[in-house]
Amino acid sequence: MATIKAPFNFVPLSDKVFFPDWADQISHDVPFEDGVSGKIDITITAKTPIFVRNGHGQSEDKDERFSQTPDGKSFFIPATSIKGELRTLLEIMSFGKMKVDEDAKFAQREWDNKELYPIKDPTLQKTIKCGWLRECAEGNGYEILESADSPYRINHRRLDEYFCKLGKERIFANKFAASSNFNLNETVDNKYDPKTVTYKYHLLESEGIPFSKLDNLSFAKDEEYAVKYQENRVNIVQGIGDFQGQIVLTGQSSQWNRATNRKMGDGKFYEFVFNKEIVNRHPLSEQEFAHYKFIYKDAADWIYIKSNLKKGVPVFFRKSGKKIKDFGFALLYKLPYSNSPADLEQQRRGYREHNRYHDLDLAECIFGKIAHGKEDYSLRGRVFVSNFISEDAEKDDQYKLILNSPKASYYPYYIEQGGRNDKTTHYATYNDGRLAGWKRYIVRKNVWQHKMDNEKLDSTINPLKPNCTFNGSIRFHNLKPEELGALLSAITYFNDNNCFHQLGQGKPYGFGKVTYHIDNFDVRTNSNTTSAESKEYYIFRFEKLLENNNIHFTSDSSIIELFTLAHEEVDANDALYKYMIMDIDNPDNNEFVRAKKSCEFLQHFSALQKATYAPQSLLKKYEQEENDRLEKEKEERRKEEEQAALRKKMEEEDAKRRELDNLRSSPLADYLATFRLASIVAFAGKLKKRGSITNEDLTFIADKLNADIPTLKKSDQKTWRDYTKWKPIQETIGSDLAQALFEKLK
């Protein structure tokens, strides 16, 4: 039976990342033509005990009570809990970006893996540089000051000799020699871990040796200890030495056995000395320092490091060319992986192919986003969730649970692995791997309890009994139909009543299994030409949107894994879905270590269960109706266009008739004045529009010709005075009238 197990699993990431093409058109003030607004009333029913920690407690410690209204009269689930759960589901269902902490970066110190941890090699250790990490003046970022030399070593014997000259005897030998009665595993003064550098500096301070006594000292080669392969051993000297340096203390992993004739395994006997001469300054970006902080913020010495950043904290580092490659505060420091989780997320093909790291996905379009960095921007959401209040909740028994989860640095869990069954021949890591996906907890039939009877490890919760209900609402404003369909898909699991949501704390133990039921669905459209549709129809529009973008929702492996995780219930005490044992003191009983040694990885939940559960497509049901509706709309538009064209033609004909009527009813002199004389043909056309011409009209026409002909070009004048060219006029008013008119010309 495999060692690896977990109360959670992952929905694998798809290479497809969907970005809506209307993202840049979103507005709270300018409505979408096809937009909808409204309200969804929902009842949440707890199927197992549920616990959502109270956020209104006055105590500095975590409140053990269920979330309550400020007056203490009602239990409620905060809007943020529900909104966060729905947003994550919508991100998965809409093939969106996975939100990861951009400051997160993991590091490792796997001694036995030369590929992952090469600096254990003594030869490579000689390439490690040293210096000081410090905050720049006026808080303007951080930098590393590079020492002129690689780090030197000085042993505890030499340090005790120096302390003796300061009036203190055997400070380090009394604590860190194996012959002493001091226990490195017992906390000192209920505060200090003797294995940390913080304790060492505290020890010297308590003995009257301040930090200033460790700085700006003269050092020279230690002739007794500087033997072959250990030439960097130095000692403190009076007067002028080989260089000025600072004694740098590091943690004490073990006590040392002997001061001379030392062999491998004799324990930690040396501290470091840094040459004070500075040869380079290496500025750090905000991201580099944020990663460093993330790696060490949980370390026992972080408080000491943070408090000394202004004056400078000793660091060890490697260089790549002229730049800092990585660094830490011990010689064999934790090596950061090449990629952060954010790096791996952005390496998905859907990002890389289109360079769309900052584009909005569907979840961001609906729920909004906060700007990260100067080049980014914020967007206010268009979905508003209320608190969900219970009127029938009853307190359940008190539980003690271990709520800590394995760190995401454990790559057999958090990095997608290749292999057969649960074994791989070569682990992928954050150096070269791919994120396992969205973390989801296994749905259990009931709850189970696991505690250590240790106040530091156990958390106490006071959940509510199963079957209690919570009521609230979700309002939405100016969503496109497809966006509303995505929101409804997240609420209803794509209109499937056989899947469960999970809320609150204790999900690894089966707490917080709930169902959502829509009690009322009120929709108003932005346009008078469209009407509100059913919930199912809007979900269809969401599926159709993805289908049009070559994403086949109901057959996609990521979606099937999500629905399998939400549908398949396991027994409360199923050993396959419990946490592994982490025994720091006994590696043989440490299941995390054993699983890694066996090259095991966490298989997909569907593979473990040997079952899958897929959502049912709505395309077939609604596509024909949609096609019929679109065809009907097309036919209606065609008829409207035909009627509009007919109306336009009739209006144009009416306009022409009115124009002719107006011409014919107006006095001839006025009519003649409306146009400029041109060719004989054009003039004949004007007379034709006027209608019948009489002998009485000839005088007015002759006056027009006698006035305009002299203004024409000479060639045109000649044409007008040649009666043989008057055939168009003869055909219009008759030969007799044409002859009479010609005779009236001057």
XYZ file of C-alpha atoms in Angstrom:
746
model
C 0.000 0.000 0.000
C 1.282 3.453 -0.878
C 2.500 5.718 1.903
C 1.367 8.962 0.306
C -2.112 10.187 1.177
C -3.903 13.458 1.878
C -7.348 14.817 2.831
C -7.207 16.975 -0.265
C -6.526 16.676 -3.963
C -6.232 18.951 -6.975
C -8.185 20.039 -10.010
C -5.462 20.025 -12.691
C -4.749 23.223 -14.575
C -5.829 23.431 -18.173
C -3.619 24.830 -20.906
C -6.674 26.802 -21.960
C -7.064 30.192 -20.265
C -10.198 32.096 -21.271
C -10.224 35.910 -21.483
C -13.579 37.581 -22.335
C -13.423 39.944 -25.303
C -15.767 42.438 -23.609
C -13.489 43.001 -20.576
C -12.542 46.547 -21.645
C -16.219 47.514 -22.013
C -17.236 46.795 -18.395
C -18.860 49.722 -16.622
C -21.161 50.329 -13.663
C -22.647 53.346 -15.406
C -22.885 52.369 -19.083
C -25.142 49.316 -19.435
C -24.506 46.431 -21.795
C -27.207 46.289 -24.450
C -27.861 42.654 -23.503
C -26.998 43.137 -19.816
C -29.042 41.856 -16.890
C -29.361 42.837 -13.234
C -31.179 41.266 -10.340
C -31.093 39.250 -7.140
C -30.690 35.589 -6.181
C -32.054 34.431 -2.812
C -30.253 31.339 -1.494
C -30.568 28.874 1.373
C -27.369 27.153 2.510
C -27.886 23.871 4.385
C -25.101 22.265 6.430
C -24.845 18.522 5.811
C -22.060 17.998 8.385
C -21.066 20.096 11.431
C -19.914 23.510 10.243
C -17.497 25.999 11.771
C -16.753 29.525 10.555
C -14.518 31.339 13.002
C -15.940 34.414 14.716
C -14.423 37.581 13.332
C -15.899 39.926 15.958
C -14.067 38.565 18.995
C -12.138 41.024 21.173
C -9.408 38.553 22.152
C -6.025 38.631 20.421
C -6.152 34.819 20.237
C -8.187 33.120 17.556
C -11.822 32.996 18.598
C -13.084 29.453 19.122
C -16.730 30.459 18.603
C -18.793 30.335 15.427
C -19.149 33.669 13.645
C -21.832 35.776 15.314
C -23.531 39.087 14.677
C -22.149 41.932 16.833
C -25.143 41.676 19.171
C -24.457 37.956 19.636
C -28.034 36.977 18.785
C -27.465 35.120 15.520
C -24.893 32.895 13.874
C -23.911 33.850 10.341
C -21.545 33.016 7.502
C -19.714 36.184 6.393
C -20.222 37.356 2.837
C -16.470 37.124 2.245
C -16.485 33.359 2.931
C -19.243 32.691 0.407
C -17.891 35.119 -2.175
C -14.416 33.593 -1.912
C -15.731 30.044 -2.332
C -17.879 30.967 -5.339
C -15.089 32.962 -6.940
C -12.689 30.010 -6.745
C -15.294 27.710 -8.298
C -15.980 30.238 -11.035
C -12.237 30.580 -11.750
C -12.038 26.827 -12.288
C -15.258 26.502 -14.290
C -14.453 29.451 -16.560
C -10.864 28.327 -17.234
C -9.448 31.386 -15.550
C -6.195 32.328 -13.912
C -5.280 30.625 -10.643
C -4.660 33.194 -7.922
C -1.313 32.625 -6.210
C 0.719 34.709 -3.778
C 3.176 36.609 -5.976
C 5.539 37.003 -3.014
C 5.654 33.235 -2.442
C 8.794 31.351 -3.359
C 9.886 28.048 -1.911
C 13.358 26.843 -1.042
C 14.849 23.513 -0.033
C 17.816 21.979 1.736
C 17.689 18.379 0.521
C 21.123 17.181 1.603
C 20.896 13.833 -0.152
C 19.822 15.195 -3.539
C 22.901 16.511 -5.358
C 20.820 17.678 -8.300
C 18.572 19.821 -6.116
C 21.158 20.833 -3.519
C 24.583 21.091 -5.174
C 26.161 23.409 -2.575
C 26.661 20.531 -0.168
C 29.678 19.728 -2.343
C 32.756 21.215 -0.539
C 34.183 22.286 -3.895
C 31.093 24.384 -4.669
C 31.080 25.806 -1.159
C 34.340 27.559 -1.978
C 32.479 29.592 -4.634
C 29.988 30.956 -2.104
C 30.432 34.658 -1.392
C 29.496 36.613 1.709
C 28.364 40.099 2.653
C 25.593 42.011 4.344
C 21.935 42.450 3.409
C 20.743 45.852 4.490
C 17.973 48.351 4.009
C 19.053 51.292 1.873
C 19.065 54.823 3.212
C 15.611 56.366 3.752
C 14.021 52.954 3.286
C 14.648 53.039 -0.462
C 14.792 49.284 -1.081
C 17.440 46.744 -0.116
C 20.940 45.828 -1.242
C 23.681 43.284 -0.572
C 27.163 44.582 0.172
C 29.717 42.101 -1.143
C 32.761 41.346 1.010
C 36.206 41.307 -0.586
C 36.734 37.629 0.294
C 34.824 34.416 0.656
C 33.868 33.664 4.282
C 36.608 32.674 6.711
C 36.112 30.251 9.624
C 36.938 30.607 13.314
C 36.325 27.846 15.859
C 34.716 27.900 19.281
C 38.033 27.272 21.021
C 39.503 30.465 19.562
C 36.360 32.405 20.387
C 36.459 31.225 24.013
C 40.110 32.319 24.168
C 39.026 35.767 22.958
C 36.121 35.888 25.420
C 38.525 34.895 28.195
C 40.590 37.998 27.458
C 37.363 39.965 27.928
C 36.951 38.390 31.361
C 34.570 35.594 30.371
C 35.502 31.919 30.411
C 34.398 29.037 28.166
C 31.121 30.603 27.048
C 30.763 28.425 23.955
C 32.381 25.292 25.446
C 29.935 25.434 28.359
C 26.982 25.396 25.981
C 27.999 23.795 22.723
C 30.571 21.160 23.677
C 29.193 17.639 23.942
C 30.927 17.319 27.318
C 28.745 20.087 28.771
C 25.461 19.404 30.541
C 23.620 21.852 28.293
C 20.638 20.478 26.323
C 20.227 21.965 22.846
C 16.664 20.662 22.679
C 15.338 22.554 25.718
C 13.984 26.087 25.385
C 15.892 28.686 27.407
C 13.952 31.200 29.505
C 10.728 30.007 27.797
C 11.812 32.037 24.795
C 15.051 30.994 23.076
C 15.799 27.936 20.983
C 19.483 27.091 21.730
C 19.978 25.943 18.136
C 19.331 29.410 16.706
C 21.676 32.309 16.051
C 19.279 34.507 18.014
C 20.126 32.524 21.122
C 23.880 32.862 20.522
C 23.732 36.642 20.322
C 21.473 36.680 23.391
C 23.962 34.445 25.224
C 26.849 36.809 24.544
C 24.790 39.860 25.481
C 23.814 38.198 28.778
C 27.507 37.520 29.429
C 28.356 41.178 28.874
C 29.749 40.815 25.360
C 27.862 43.184 23.044
C 27.844 42.949 19.248
C 30.488 45.695 19.051
C 33.019 43.266 20.521
C 32.544 41.006 17.477
C 33.075 43.720 14.889
C 36.120 45.468 13.413
C 38.612 42.946 14.744
C 41.990 42.024 13.230
C 42.384 38.511 11.879
C 45.253 36.378 10.593
C 45.733 32.800 9.453
C 45.317 30.254 12.255
C 48.505 28.215 11.839
C 47.212 25.327 13.951
C 43.884 24.826 12.201
C 44.603 26.107 8.649
C 45.592 22.759 7.185
C 45.180 21.373 3.673
C 41.620 21.928 2.300
C 40.896 24.131 5.320
C 43.099 27.087 4.498
C 40.394 29.630 5.441
C 40.770 29.105 9.220
C 41.648 32.341 11.022
C 42.223 33.661 14.525
C 41.862 37.021 16.235
C 45.133 38.916 16.620
C 46.205 42.041 18.423
C 47.373 44.972 16.315
C 47.461 44.791 12.536
C 46.447 41.466 11.017
C 45.785 40.271 7.484
C 42.401 41.984 7.369
C 39.698 43.647 9.445
C 36.611 41.537 9.881
C 33.425 40.735 11.726
C 32.617 37.517 13.577
C 29.408 36.071 12.131
C 27.512 33.562 14.226
C 25.138 30.972 12.768
C 22.804 28.374 14.249
C 24.064 25.399 16.280
C 22.696 22.211 14.722
C 24.663 19.945 17.069
C 27.246 19.975 19.891
C 30.915 19.320 19.104
C 32.950 16.427 20.490
C 36.568 17.570 20.298
C 38.617 20.671 19.567
C 41.611 18.905 17.967
C 42.112 15.941 15.637
C 38.567 16.449 14.491
C 36.778 14.062 12.159
C 33.550 14.037 10.153
C 30.550 13.893 12.449
C 32.271 15.629 15.374
C 29.611 18.351 15.453
C 29.478 22.061 14.609
C 32.673 23.701 15.866
C 33.085 26.743 13.620
C 31.598 30.187 13.158
C 32.401 32.621 10.317
C 34.424 35.758 9.763
C 33.565 38.272 7.024
C 36.174 40.661 5.632
C 34.833 44.193 6.197
C 36.193 45.511 2.895
C 33.280 46.070 0.476
C 33.940 45.498 -3.226
C 30.431 45.564 -4.729
C 26.892 46.703 -4.040
C 24.068 44.577 -5.424
C 20.597 46.201 -5.347
C 17.653 43.843 -4.823
C 14.295 44.271 -6.518
C 11.148 44.430 -4.386
C 10.238 40.977 -5.689
C 13.622 39.474 -4.765
C 13.390 40.746 -1.202
C 9.743 39.651 -0.936
C 10.797 36.138 -1.947
C 13.622 36.168 0.620
C 11.179 37.301 3.306
C 8.679 34.582 2.353
C 11.333 31.864 2.621
C 12.565 32.927 6.060
C 9.588 34.629 7.725
C 8.716 31.457 9.664
C 12.302 30.784 10.704
C 13.162 31.098 14.388
C 15.730 33.805 13.550
C 13.488 35.994 11.370
C 12.754 38.466 14.183
C 16.504 38.939 14.712
C 17.079 39.338 10.976
C 14.245 41.834 10.540
C 15.365 43.976 13.479
C 18.932 44.257 12.146
C 18.255 45.067 8.496
C 19.140 48.728 8.903
C 22.688 48.029 10.091
C 23.080 44.938 7.916
C 22.512 41.190 8.325
C 25.267 38.726 7.313
C 24.327 36.658 4.261
C 25.920 34.036 2.055
C 25.253 34.064 -1.661
C 26.080 32.714 -5.085
C 26.602 34.830 -8.174
C 25.691 34.280 -11.790
C 28.001 36.544 -13.726
C 27.916 39.871 -11.918
C 24.450 39.390 -10.412
C 23.242 37.703 -7.237
C 21.839 34.269 -8.053
C 20.476 33.336 -4.585
C 21.304 33.971 -0.938
C 20.597 32.949 2.663
C 21.844 33.465 6.192
C 23.854 30.235 6.604
C 26.643 28.762 4.494
C 24.444 25.831 3.524
C 21.361 27.979 3.122
C 18.004 26.969 1.719
C 18.286 27.057 -2.054
C 15.340 28.811 -3.695
C 13.750 26.974 -6.581
C 14.184 28.505 -10.021
C 10.467 29.326 -10.258
C 7.911 30.719 -7.866
C 4.297 29.456 -7.972
C 3.414 32.662 -9.856
C 6.117 31.900 -12.427
C 4.728 28.415 -13.045
C 1.159 29.706 -13.266
C 2.178 32.234 -15.911
C 4.031 29.585 -17.907
C 0.740 27.924 -18.843
C 0.364 27.927 -22.595
C -2.820 29.989 -22.469
C -0.785 32.865 -21.035
C 2.394 32.507 -23.049
C 0.789 32.249 -26.464
C -1.075 35.521 -26.129
C 1.068 37.452 -23.601
C -2.025 38.114 -21.494
C -0.643 38.102 -17.953
C -2.578 41.245 -16.979
C -5.777 40.638 -18.969
C -9.011 40.024 -17.077
C -10.410 36.527 -16.834
C -14.134 35.951 -16.343
C -13.945 35.804 -12.524
C -12.153 39.160 -12.452
C -14.728 40.652 -14.832
C -17.546 39.580 -12.499
C -16.052 39.910 -9.004
C -13.498 42.650 -9.720
C -9.795 42.805 -8.950
C -7.211 44.769 -6.985
C -4.231 46.293 -8.760
C -0.847 44.624 -8.227
C 2.005 46.901 -9.203
C 2.181 50.219 -10.999
C 1.286 48.803 -14.422
C -1.852 47.068 -13.162
C -5.312 48.507 -12.447
C -8.285 47.832 -10.175
C -11.839 46.993 -11.179
C -14.935 47.125 -8.970
C -17.025 43.968 -8.994
C -20.616 43.726 -10.180
C -21.698 40.977 -7.753
C -22.603 41.775 -4.149
C -23.014 39.019 -1.542
C -24.830 39.475 1.774
C -24.015 37.786 5.068
C -25.958 34.532 5.405
C -27.793 34.379 8.745
C -29.175 31.329 10.523
C -32.365 31.272 12.583
C -32.285 27.575 13.464
C -28.638 26.808 14.274
C -27.712 24.763 17.345
C -24.284 24.403 18.931
C -22.549 21.061 18.454
C -19.884 19.390 20.610
C -16.450 20.971 20.920
C -13.669 19.501 18.772
C -9.881 19.673 18.919
C -8.182 19.440 15.528
C -4.801 19.964 13.925
C -5.582 22.618 11.317
C -2.054 23.062 9.941
C -1.646 21.836 6.386
C 1.534 20.637 4.619
C 3.449 23.467 3.009
C 3.121 23.874 -0.712
C 6.854 23.249 -1.018
C 6.192 19.479 -0.779
C 6.371 18.777 -4.508
C 5.010 15.175 -4.440
C 1.717 16.950 -3.609
C 1.866 20.368 -5.170
C 3.735 19.757 -8.442
C 2.195 17.638 -11.194
C 4.160 14.409 -11.563
C 4.428 11.903 -14.374
C 4.475 8.186 -13.775
C 2.345 5.109 -13.430
C -0.068 4.588 -10.553
C 1.489 6.495 -7.644
C 5.197 6.169 -8.570
C 7.539 8.291 -10.654
C 11.090 7.685 -11.810
C 12.062 11.347 -11.495
C 10.360 14.073 -9.483
C 9.409 17.330 -11.108
C 9.904 20.334 -8.768
C 9.441 24.080 -8.835
C 12.602 24.154 -10.939
C 11.076 22.386 -13.920
C 7.524 21.336 -13.098
C 3.937 22.442 -13.401
C 1.532 23.329 -10.584
C -0.726 20.442 -9.547
C -3.746 22.727 -9.754
C -6.531 24.097 -7.565
C -6.534 22.506 -4.105
C -9.877 20.966 -3.092
C -10.734 18.999 0.037
C -12.242 15.530 -0.107
C -15.986 15.416 0.608
C -16.733 13.095 3.549
C -19.941 11.435 4.667
C -19.257 12.642 8.187
C -16.484 14.216 10.265
C -13.422 12.674 11.872
C -11.151 14.061 14.556
C -7.375 14.157 14.859
C -5.514 15.869 17.694
C -2.088 15.721 19.351
C -3.076 16.881 22.868
C -0.553 19.672 22.371
C -1.681 23.255 22.919
C 0.707 24.543 20.275
C -0.567 22.151 17.615
C -4.241 21.627 18.463
C -6.992 24.111 17.595
C -10.321 24.159 19.403
C -13.508 24.754 17.427
C -17.146 25.001 18.458
C -19.152 24.095 15.347
C -22.890 24.112 14.721
C -24.877 20.926 14.293
C -25.725 19.559 10.833
C -28.983 20.508 9.078
C -28.876 24.150 10.182
C -29.733 26.616 7.423
C -28.424 30.050 6.469
C -30.289 32.544 4.312
C -28.952 35.415 2.263
C -28.839 36.895 -1.204
C -26.539 37.706 -4.089
C -27.213 40.848 -6.104
C -25.755 41.383 -9.555
C -25.597 44.464 -11.744
C -25.140 44.831 -15.505
C -23.863 41.293 -16.138
C -23.863 39.866 -19.615
C -26.043 36.728 -19.946
C -22.918 34.562 -20.172
C -21.539 36.103 -16.963
C -24.784 35.423 -15.119
C -24.624 31.864 -16.447
C -21.099 31.474 -15.040
C -22.232 32.782 -11.637
C -25.205 30.399 -11.624
C -22.916 27.542 -12.644
C -20.749 28.186 -9.584
C -23.788 28.419 -7.279
C -25.562 25.323 -8.622
C -22.600 23.255 -9.853
C -23.853 23.667 -13.398
C -27.442 22.936 -12.376
C -26.473 19.681 -10.615
C -28.099 18.836 -7.271
C -25.651 16.022 -6.499
C -22.562 18.099 -5.727
C -21.473 19.727 -2.469
C -19.896 23.041 -1.541
C -17.468 23.400 1.389
C -17.254 26.345 3.797
C -15.335 27.301 6.907
C -12.552 25.630 8.872
C -12.026 21.897 9.383
C -12.683 20.896 5.766
C -9.889 18.240 5.891
C -11.935 16.484 8.580
C -15.293 16.681 6.805
C -16.618 19.874 8.441
C -18.468 22.449 6.353
C -20.089 20.213 3.724
C -23.071 22.269 2.496
C -25.595 22.587 -0.308
C -26.881 25.773 -1.973
C -30.530 26.067 -2.997
C -31.884 28.997 -5.011
C -35.216 30.109 -3.496
C -35.898 33.061 -5.750
C -34.377 34.221 -9.023
C -35.236 37.786 -10.035
C -33.792 39.087 -13.324
C -34.313 42.382 -15.144
C -32.942 43.042 -18.622
C -31.364 46.314 -19.723
C -33.263 46.281 -23.038
C -37.002 46.512 -23.653
C -36.611 44.177 -26.632
C -35.429 41.182 -24.581
C -37.073 39.337 -21.719
C -35.682 37.500 -18.688
C -34.913 33.805 -19.109
C -34.648 30.771 -16.828
C -31.581 29.889 -14.714
C -30.914 26.938 -16.985
C -30.942 29.104 -20.087
C -28.282 31.475 -18.704
C -26.112 28.469 -17.774
C -26.516 27.288 -21.367
C -25.307 30.698 -22.589
C -22.167 30.267 -20.437
C -21.525 26.790 -21.842
C -22.138 28.070 -25.378
C -19.616 30.872 -24.826
C -16.912 28.367 -23.865
C -17.876 26.070 -26.736
C -17.478 28.967 -29.177
C -13.955 29.402 -27.802
C -13.078 25.746 -28.400
C -13.540 24.764 -24.742
C -15.746 21.700 -24.329
C -16.942 22.205 -20.775
C -18.648 18.934 -19.874
C -15.969 16.697 -21.396
C -12.913 18.611 -20.173
C -10.714 16.548 -17.828
C -10.257 19.437 -15.353
C -13.998 19.987 -15.062
C -14.657 16.256 -14.657
C -12.062 16.145 -11.842
C -13.734 19.110 -10.127
C -17.169 17.510 -10.287
C -15.832 14.148 -9.140
C -14.278 15.838 -6.106
C -17.550 17.643 -5.348
C -19.755 14.573 -5.832
C -17.918 11.512 -4.512
C -18.256 11.140 -0.719
C -15.787 8.993 1.233
C -16.144 7.460 4.686
C -15.188 9.747 7.550
C -12.263 7.551 8.638
C -11.027 6.456 5.215
C -7.260 6.114 5.806
C -6.499 6.938 2.175
C -7.675 10.514 2.746
C -6.011 11.420 6.039
C -2.890 13.440 6.695
C 0.462 11.700 6.599
C 2.501 11.471 9.820
C 5.332 13.980 10.161
C 7.826 12.769 12.778
C 10.809 15.129 12.782
C 12.785 13.110 15.341
C 12.271 9.724 13.700
C 12.672 9.720 9.896
C 11.607 6.076 9.727
C 8.237 7.117 11.110
C 8.004 10.232 8.938
C 5.605 9.363 6.132
C 6.520 12.481 4.175
C 10.142 11.293 4.030
C 9.198 7.703 3.277
C 6.868 8.694 0.454
C 9.567 10.842 -1.140
C 12.192 8.088 -0.833
C 9.782 5.742 -2.608
C 9.215 8.334 -5.383
C 5.474 8.388 -4.679
C 3.154 11.185 -5.748
C -0.474 12.068 -5.122
C -2.674 10.636 -7.859
C -5.789 12.432 -9.036
C -8.842 11.771 -6.893
C -10.691 10.123 -9.778
C -7.825 7.630 -10.149
C -7.835 6.876 -6.412
C -11.617 6.429 -6.377
C -11.678 4.678 -9.745
C -14.717 6.802 -10.542
C -15.600 9.947 -12.435
C -18.586 12.275 -12.402
C -19.247 14.710 -15.245
C -21.758 17.566 -15.597
C -24.571 17.236 -18.133
C -24.374 19.453 -21.186
C -27.221 21.839 -21.948
C -26.166 22.408 -25.540
C -28.441 19.819 -27.137
C -31.426 20.902 -25.091
C -31.102 24.594 -25.821
C -29.091 24.795 -29.022
C -32.035 23.930 -31.319
C -34.244 26.326 -29.382
C -31.516 28.936 -29.650
C -31.079 28.280 -33.380
C -34.852 28.475 -33.895
C -34.949 31.700 -31.918
C -32.056 33.164 -33.892
C -33.654 32.055 -37.186
C -36.938 33.629 -36.121
C -35.152 36.852 -35.185
C -33.329 36.749 -38.539
C -36.619 36.319 -40.430
C -38.213 39.148 -38.441
C -35.247 41.383 -39.238
C -35.534 40.459 -42.946
C -39.216 41.373 -42.984
C -38.522 44.597 -41.132
C -35.778 45.452 -43.635
C -38.107 44.710 -46.575
C -40.863 46.846 -45.066
C -38.379 49.613 -44.344
C -37.099 49.490 -47.940
C -40.685 49.587 -49.272
C -41.522 52.535 -47.026
C -38.403 54.333 -48.202
C -39.258 53.729 -51.867
C -42.806 55.003 -51.405
C -41.540 58.067 -49.550
C -39.076 58.809 -52.369
C -41.813 58.492 -55.019
C -44.103 60.723 -52.970
C -41.322 63.280 -52.695
C -40.818 63.286 -56.468
C -44.531 63.729 -57.075
C -44.693 66.592 -54.620
C -41.676 68.196 -56.267
C -43.303 68.028 -59.740
C -46.591 69.320 -58.390
C -44.799 72.225 -56.775
C -42.971 72.999 -60.004
C -46.100 72.945 -62.045
C -48.095 75.079 -59.663
C -45.446 77.797 -59.281
C -45.281 80.804 -61.710
C -43.130 80.122 -64.791
C -40.810 83.099 -64.167
C -40.137 81.823 -60.636
C -39.518 78.332 -61.939
C -37.069 79.524 -64.603
C -35.157 81.437 -61.956
C -34.489 78.254 -59.944
C -31.878 76.877 -62.347
C -28.870 78.039 -64.341
C -28.926 77.738 -68.132
C -26.622 75.024 -69.509
C -27.027 72.781 -72.541
C -30.019 72.627 -74.870
C -30.750 69.050 -73.768
C -30.771 70.021 -70.054
C -33.037 72.985 -70.761
C -35.454 70.792 -72.663
C -35.558 68.480 -69.625
C -36.427 71.400 -67.348
C -39.261 72.438 -69.688
C -40.522 68.877 -69.736
C -40.696 68.827 -65.900
C -42.705 72.038 -66.029
C -45.355 70.429 -68.183
C -47.378 72.083 -70.939
C -46.107 75.352 -72.435
C -48.387 77.978 -74.074
C -47.805 80.970 -76.397
C -48.162 83.208 -73.368
C -45.222 81.414 -71.722
C -42.831 82.102 -74.610
C -42.123 85.665 -73.470
C -40.913 84.461 -70.014
C -38.814 81.728 -71.591
C -37.308 84.132 -74.171
C -36.398 86.574 -71.379
C -34.604 83.698 -69.545
C -32.652 82.726 -72.667
C -31.767 86.307 -73.628
C -30.472 86.907 -70.094
C -28.444 83.668 -69.699
C -27.107 82.853 -73.186
C -24.625 85.812 -73.174
C -23.141 84.409 -69.947
C -22.232 81.092 -71.598
C -19.016 80.211 -73.360
C -18.866 81.411 -76.992
C -19.077 77.875 -78.316
C -22.225 77.250 -76.243
C -23.679 80.596 -77.379
C -23.091 79.567 -80.995
C -24.903 76.286 -80.390
C -27.901 78.051 -78.876
C -28.180 80.353 -81.896
C -28.158 77.439 -84.366
C -31.793 76.307 -84.734
C -30.732 73.014 -86.213
C -29.507 72.098 -82.691
C -32.945 72.749 -81.088
C -34.375 69.314 -81.779
C -34.714 68.397 -78.003
C -36.735 71.604 -77.446
C -38.874 70.945 -80.537
C -39.690 67.461 -79.205
C -40.641 68.907 -75.795
C -42.852 71.909 -76.663
C -43.571 71.301 -80.346
C -42.049 72.704 -83.560
C -44.332 75.762 -83.836
C -43.656 76.973 -80.296
C -39.949 76.163 -80.656
C -39.766 78.233 -83.906
C -41.649 81.114 -82.281
C -39.317 80.992 -79.247
C -36.181 80.969 -81.411
C -37.422 84.065 -83.301
C -37.711 85.944 -79.992
C -33.994 85.532 -79.290
C -31.889 88.682 -79.661
